[in-house]
Amino acid sequence: MRKWLVLVVAIHPAFAAADTDNDEAELKRRLQQLEQQIQTLQKNHDTLASSIAKTLKAGELAQDTTLDLEKQLHSKLQVSGYADVELRNDTRADDPPSFRIHHFSLILTKQVDPHWRTFAEIEYEDAPRMEFTPGAPDCQGDCSGQIFLEAMNVDYSPSDTVGVRVGRFFTPAGIWSIEHYPPFVATQERPLHIYQIFPQLVDGALLHGALPIVDTFLNYDVYVGNGEGSSGHADNNSKKAFGMRAAVQLPWAARGELGVSAYTDTLTGTSQPETNKFATGIHAKARKGQVAFQTELASARYKPKDGTAYTTAGYYVQLGVDISAATIGYRYDYFEEYDMPSTTTTDLRRNSIFANYRVHKNIVLKLEQHRTTRDHANGANLTLASIAVYLGE
């Protein structure tokens, strides 16, 4: 037994030395493997970092290019407009049903920079044809239609709260005077009192903007102009026309709005004495789900310099219901007009039903029926079918 113990003690250091040599070799081998893996990882990292840097640089270049293209696009003159063709049958006329190339309008806009903008609209109504011989003041042959610069203005808006517009613009009054484009209104025939109380256009200057109020906005327009009957190159009297429109957005309804309008002017001309005019109006519109409602009421008080004062008034109520791509609706119109030579008033009433079908976001088919009565006499019927097209994107 003692011999075996002595032998073991003598041999053990040799085994220990051998194990130590093997461990050191294994550690060296593993260390070399780790160094190789670290070198490989470093190379992969460098390659990935280079790739990411190139991608980011390419993305920045692409973004810069996109921004440049957007700036160039917005800075270019934008051309849009609208056109419509109608088939009309009016019992007030002796003519048979006829086609009418009613509107063709070009709208030209240019966003000069984020604050400066120009707008112009040229209307060609009833397919105008006008031919002149050199030096002749009158049109030769059968002249028809109308070419009219409906709007041309320059707008500077440093912020959403305030902007200044100068030139010719649609009178800010009510709803229809502003939202009157055929592809986006229910009927080709406008309500009876529109343009009969507030003028269609103003040549002048306009202050406009939107002011935040709690959780809604107040849109305002305040303007001064030459007045009715005055062209773009001169005013027919020394007194200017003034007007305003204010509307509060209704937060509980989509595109909801409640507003007031006012306008004052001094009318002059060969057919009437100098007359002071003061017009007021209120309007409301709202949409809830598939149902849209709008109404406008307006009246004007006229006071001739040497004569008896009189008033005109009108209103309409319109309701429309969307059914998929179609809209069906009804409108009731009333207008009390005044005939100055006879100093009499006439009551006009109109019941209208309409159906629209939007075959494309820019194309709408319309069918409408209007029955108009004058002082409760026998009514006249107007049936109208049309295609209205928006010429923009």
mmCIF file of N, CA and C in Angstrom, residues 168-225:
data_model
loop_
_atom_site.group_PDB
_atom_site.id
_atom_site.type_symbol
_atom_site.label_atom_id
_atom_site.label_comp_id
_atom_site.label_asym_id
_atom_site.label_seq_id
_atom_site.Cartn_x
_atom_site.Cartn_y
_atom_site.Cartn_z
ATOM 1 N N ARG A 168 -60.689 92.171 -57.973
ATOM 2 C CA ARG A 168 -62.104 91.795 -58.124
ATOM 3 C C ARG A 168 -62.316 90.443 -57.458
ATOM 4 N N PHE A 169 -63.336 90.361 -56.609
ATOM 5 C CA PHE A 169 -63.614 89.123 -55.898
ATOM 6 C C PHE A 169 -65.125 88.952 -55.751
ATOM 7 N N PHE A 170 -65.553 87.716 -55.520
ATOM 8 C CA PHE A 170 -66.963 87.437 -55.295
ATOM 9 C C PHE A 170 -67.380 88.019 -53.950
ATOM 10 N N THR A 171 -68.532 88.668 -53.927
ATOM 11 C CA THR A 171 -68.982 89.335 -52.716
ATOM 12 C C THR A 171 -69.117 88.344 -51.570
ATOM 13 N N PRO A 172 -68.409 88.559 -50.462
ATOM 14 C CA PRO A 172 -68.574 87.671 -49.318
ATOM 15 C C PRO A 172 -69.928 87.908 -48.653
ATOM 16 N N ALA A 173 -70.894 87.084 -49.007
ATOM 17 C CA ALA A 173 -72.243 87.214 -48.456
ATOM 18 C C ALA A 173 -72.916 85.852 -48.506
ATOM 19 N N GLY A 174 -73.372 85.383 -47.374
ATOM 20 C CA GLY A 174 -74.102 84.128 -47.347
ATOM 21 C C GLY A 174 -73.267 82.935 -47.754
ATOM 22 N N ILE A 175 -73.901 82.025 -48.515
ATOM 23 C CA ILE A 175 -73.269 80.762 -48.906
ATOM 24 C C ILE A 175 -73.068 80.685 -50.413
ATOM 25 N N TRP A 176 -74.158 80.869 -51.164
ATOM 26 C CA TRP A 176 -74.124 80.600 -52.605
ATOM 27 C C TRP A 176 -73.179 81.524 -53.343
ATOM 28 N N SER A 177 -73.029 82.739 -52.901
ATOM 29 C CA SER A 177 -72.132 83.685 -53.575
ATOM 30 C C SER A 177 -70.690 83.206 -53.544
ATOM 31 N N ILE A 178 -70.340 82.431 -52.518
ATOM 32 C CA ILE A 178 -68.980 81.928 -52.376
ATOM 33 C C ILE A 178 -68.864 80.525 -52.952
ATOM 34 N N GLU A 179 -69.797 79.637 -52.618
ATOM 35 C CA GLU A 179 -69.760 78.242 -53.068
ATOM 36 C C GLU A 179 -70.735 78.060 -54.236
ATOM 37 N N HIS A 180 -70.413 78.658 -55.359
ATOM 38 C CA HIS A 180 -71.364 78.712 -56.468
ATOM 39 C C HIS A 180 -70.967 77.856 -57.667
ATOM 40 N N TYR A 181 -69.875 77.123 -57.593
ATOM 41 C CA TYR A 181 -69.372 76.426 -58.774
ATOM 42 C C TYR A 181 -70.247 75.213 -59.114
ATOM 43 N N PRO A 182 -70.640 75.065 -60.379
ATOM 44 C CA PRO A 182 -71.598 74.023 -60.787
ATOM 45 C C PRO A 182 -71.262 72.599 -60.341
ATOM 46 N N PRO A 183 -69.986 72.146 -60.389
ATOM 47 C CA PRO A 183 -69.741 70.765 -59.961
ATOM 48 C C PRO A 183 -69.985 70.529 -58.473
ATOM 49 N N PHE A 184 -70.132 71.609 -57.688
ATOM 50 C CA PHE A 184 -70.207 71.460 -56.240
ATOM 51 C C PHE A 184 -71.467 72.039 -55.615
ATOM 52 N N VAL A 185 -72.424 72.487 -56.426
ATOM 53 C CA VAL A 185 -73.712 72.934 -55.897
ATOM 54 C C VAL A 185 -74.800 71.991 -56.389
ATOM 55 N N ALA A 186 -75.926 72.004 -55.680
ATOM 56 C CA ALA A 186 -76.969 71.008 -55.943
ATOM 57 C C ALA A 186 -77.657 71.222 -57.284
ATOM 58 N N THR A 187 -77.857 72.473 -57.694
ATOM 59 C CA THR A 187 -78.630 72.752 -58.908
ATOM 60 C C THR A 187 -77.908 73.748 -59.798
ATOM 61 N N GLN A 188 -78.206 73.650 -61.093
ATOM 62 C CA GLN A 188 -77.702 74.645 -62.039
ATOM 63 C C GLN A 188 -78.403 75.983 -61.840
ATOM 64 N N GLU A 189 -79.702 75.939 -61.556
ATOM 65 C CA GLU A 189 -80.463 77.154 -61.281
ATOM 66 C C GLU A 189 -80.165 77.615 -59.860
ATOM 67 N N ARG A 190 -79.723 78.853 -59.722
ATOM 68 C CA ARG A 190 -79.446 79.364 -58.389
ATOM 69 C C ARG A 190 -80.750 79.830 -57.723
ATOM 70 N N PRO A 191 -80.760 79.926 -56.400
ATOM 71 C CA PRO A 191 -81.959 80.431 -55.699
ATOM 72 C C PRO A 191 -82.374 81.807 -56.202
ATOM 73 N N LEU A 192 -83.650 82.116 -56.059
ATOM 74 C CA LEU A 192 -84.229 83.301 -56.687
ATOM 75 C C LEU A 192 -83.574 84.611 -56.249
ATOM 76 N N HIS A 193 -83.239 84.753 -54.964
ATOM 77 C CA HIS A 193 -82.770 86.061 -54.496
ATOM 78 C C HIS A 193 -81.260 86.245 -54.611
ATOM 79 N N ILE A 194 -80.525 85.200 -54.984
ATOM 80 C CA ILE A 194 -79.065 85.323 -55.088
ATOM 81 C C ILE A 194 -78.707 86.311 -56.205
ATOM 82 N N TYR A 195 -77.818 87.255 -55.910
ATOM 83 C CA TYR A 195 -77.369 88.349 -56.769
ATOM 84 C C TYR A 195 -78.442 89.419 -56.968
ATOM 85 N N GLN A 196 -79.627 89.247 -56.359
ATOM 86 C CA GLN A 196 -80.677 90.264 -56.464
ATOM 87 C C GLN A 196 -80.639 91.240 -55.290
ATOM 88 N N ILE A 197 -79.990 90.842 -54.212
ATOM 89 C CA ILE A 197 -79.911 91.699 -53.020
ATOM 90 C C ILE A 197 -78.464 92.096 -52.765
ATOM 91 N N PHE A 198 -77.597 91.141 -52.566
ATOM 92 C CA PHE A 198 -76.161 91.413 -52.520
ATOM 93 C C PHE A 198 -75.600 91.320 -53.938
ATOM 94 N N PRO A 199 -74.679 92.194 -54.314
ATOM 95 C CA PRO A 199 -74.121 92.122 -55.675
ATOM 96 C C PRO A 199 -73.267 90.863 -55.848
ATOM 97 N N GLN A 200 -73.069 90.484 -57.095
ATOM 98 C CA GLN A 200 -72.278 89.298 -57.386
ATOM 99 C C GLN A 200 -70.795 89.532 -57.110
ATOM 100 N N LEU A 201 -70.286 90.720 -57.498
ATOM 101 C CA LEU A 201 -68.844 90.984 -57.442
ATOM 102 C C LEU A 201 -68.554 92.320 -56.786
ATOM 103 N N VAL A 202 -67.330 92.457 -56.323
ATOM 104 C CA VAL A 202 -66.849 93.715 -55.767
ATOM 105 C C VAL A 202 -65.467 93.989 -56.340
ATOM 106 N N ASP A 203 -65.244 95.215 -56.811
ATOM 107 C CA ASP A 203 -63.912 95.677 -57.172
ATOM 108 C C ASP A 203 -63.414 96.541 -56.032
ATOM 109 N N GLY A 204 -62.414 96.042 -55.293
ATOM 110 C CA GLY A 204 -61.963 96.803 -54.143
ATOM 111 C C GLY A 204 -60.900 96.063 -53.354
ATOM 112 N N ALA A 205 -60.961 96.209 -52.026
ATOM 113 C CA ALA A 205 -59.990 95.606 -51.121
ATOM 114 C C ALA A 205 -60.730 94.878 -50.005
ATOM 115 N N LEU A 206 -60.146 93.764 -49.578
ATOM 116 C CA LEU A 206 -60.807 92.889 -48.613
ATOM 117 C C LEU A 206 -59.819 92.478 -47.528
ATOM 118 N N LEU A 207 -60.247 92.573 -46.278
ATOM 119 C CA LEU A 207 -59.494 92.076 -45.131
ATOM 120 C C LEU A 207 -60.178 90.806 -44.646
ATOM 121 N N HIS A 208 -59.431 89.701 -44.529
ATOM 122 C CA HIS A 208 -60.057 88.422 -44.194
ATOM 123 C C HIS A 208 -59.164 87.627 -43.261
ATOM 124 N N GLY A 209 -59.751 86.622 -42.612
ATOM 125 C CA GLY A 209 -58.984 85.763 -41.724
ATOM 126 C C GLY A 209 -59.885 84.866 -40.894
ATOM 127 N N ALA A 210 -59.284 84.087 -40.024
ATOM 128 C CA ALA A 210 -59.999 83.182 -39.129
ATOM 129 C C ALA A 210 -59.419 83.332 -37.730
ATOM 130 N N LEU A 211 -60.293 83.612 -36.754
ATOM 131 C CA LEU A 211 -59.869 83.824 -35.384
ATOM 132 C C LEU A 211 -60.329 82.659 -34.511
ATOM 133 N N PRO A 212 -59.432 82.058 -33.725
ATOM 134 C CA PRO A 212 -59.837 80.961 -32.840
ATOM 135 C C PRO A 212 -60.661 81.488 -31.667
ATOM 136 N N ILE A 213 -61.774 80.798 -31.386
ATOM 137 C CA ILE A 213 -62.639 81.147 -30.261
ATOM 138 C C ILE A 213 -62.976 79.862 -29.521
ATOM 139 N N VAL A 214 -62.393 79.674 -28.350
ATOM 140 C CA VAL A 214 -62.580 78.463 -27.541
ATOM 141 C C VAL A 214 -62.239 77.253 -28.407
ATOM 142 N N ASP A 215 -63.245 76.436 -28.776
ATOM 143 C CA ASP A 215 -62.975 75.241 -29.582
ATOM 144 C C ASP A 215 -63.502 75.373 -30.999
ATOM 145 N N THR A 216 -63.646 76.612 -31.489
ATOM 146 C CA THR A 216 -64.133 76.819 -32.851
ATOM 147 C C THR A 216 -63.412 78.019 -33.460
ATOM 148 N N PHE A 217 -63.872 78.468 -34.633
ATOM 149 C CA PHE A 217 -63.244 79.575 -35.345
ATOM 150 C C PHE A 217 -64.298 80.566 -35.816
ATOM 151 N N LEU A 218 -63.900 81.818 -35.853
ATOM 152 C CA LEU A 218 -64.714 82.878 -36.442
ATOM 153 C C LEU A 218 -64.034 83.334 -37.724
ATOM 154 N N ASN A 219 -64.674 83.091 -38.861
ATOM 155 C CA ASN A 219 -64.174 83.566 -40.151
ATOM 156 C C ASN A 219 -64.764 84.944 -40.426
ATOM 157 N N TYR A 220 -63.940 85.870 -40.859
ATOM 158 C CA TYR A 220 -64.433 87.224 -41.088
ATOM 159 C C TYR A 220 -63.936 87.762 -42.427
ATOM 160 N N ASP A 221 -64.742 88.639 -43.025
ATOM 161 C CA ASP A 221 -64.392 89.384 -44.236
ATOM 162 C C ASP A 221 -64.927 90.802 -44.064
ATOM 163 N N VAL A 222 -64.079 91.783 -44.267
ATOM 164 C CA VAL A 222 -64.468 93.191 -44.243
ATOM 165 C C VAL A 222 -63.904 93.829 -45.508
ATOM 166 N N TYR A 223 -64.753 94.526 -46.268
ATOM 167 C CA TYR A 223 -64.292 94.994 -47.566
ATOM 168 C C TYR A 223 -64.845 96.371 -47.901
ATOM 169 N N VAL A 224 -64.161 97.023 -48.836
ATOM 170 C CA VAL A 224 -64.573 98.296 -49.401
ATOM 171 C C VAL A 224 -64.394 98.204 -50.905
ATOM 172 N N GLY A 225 -65.339 98.794 -51.665
ATOM 173 C CA GLY A 225 -65.260 98.690 -53.120
ATOM 174 C C GLY A 225 -65.892 99.854 -53.832
#
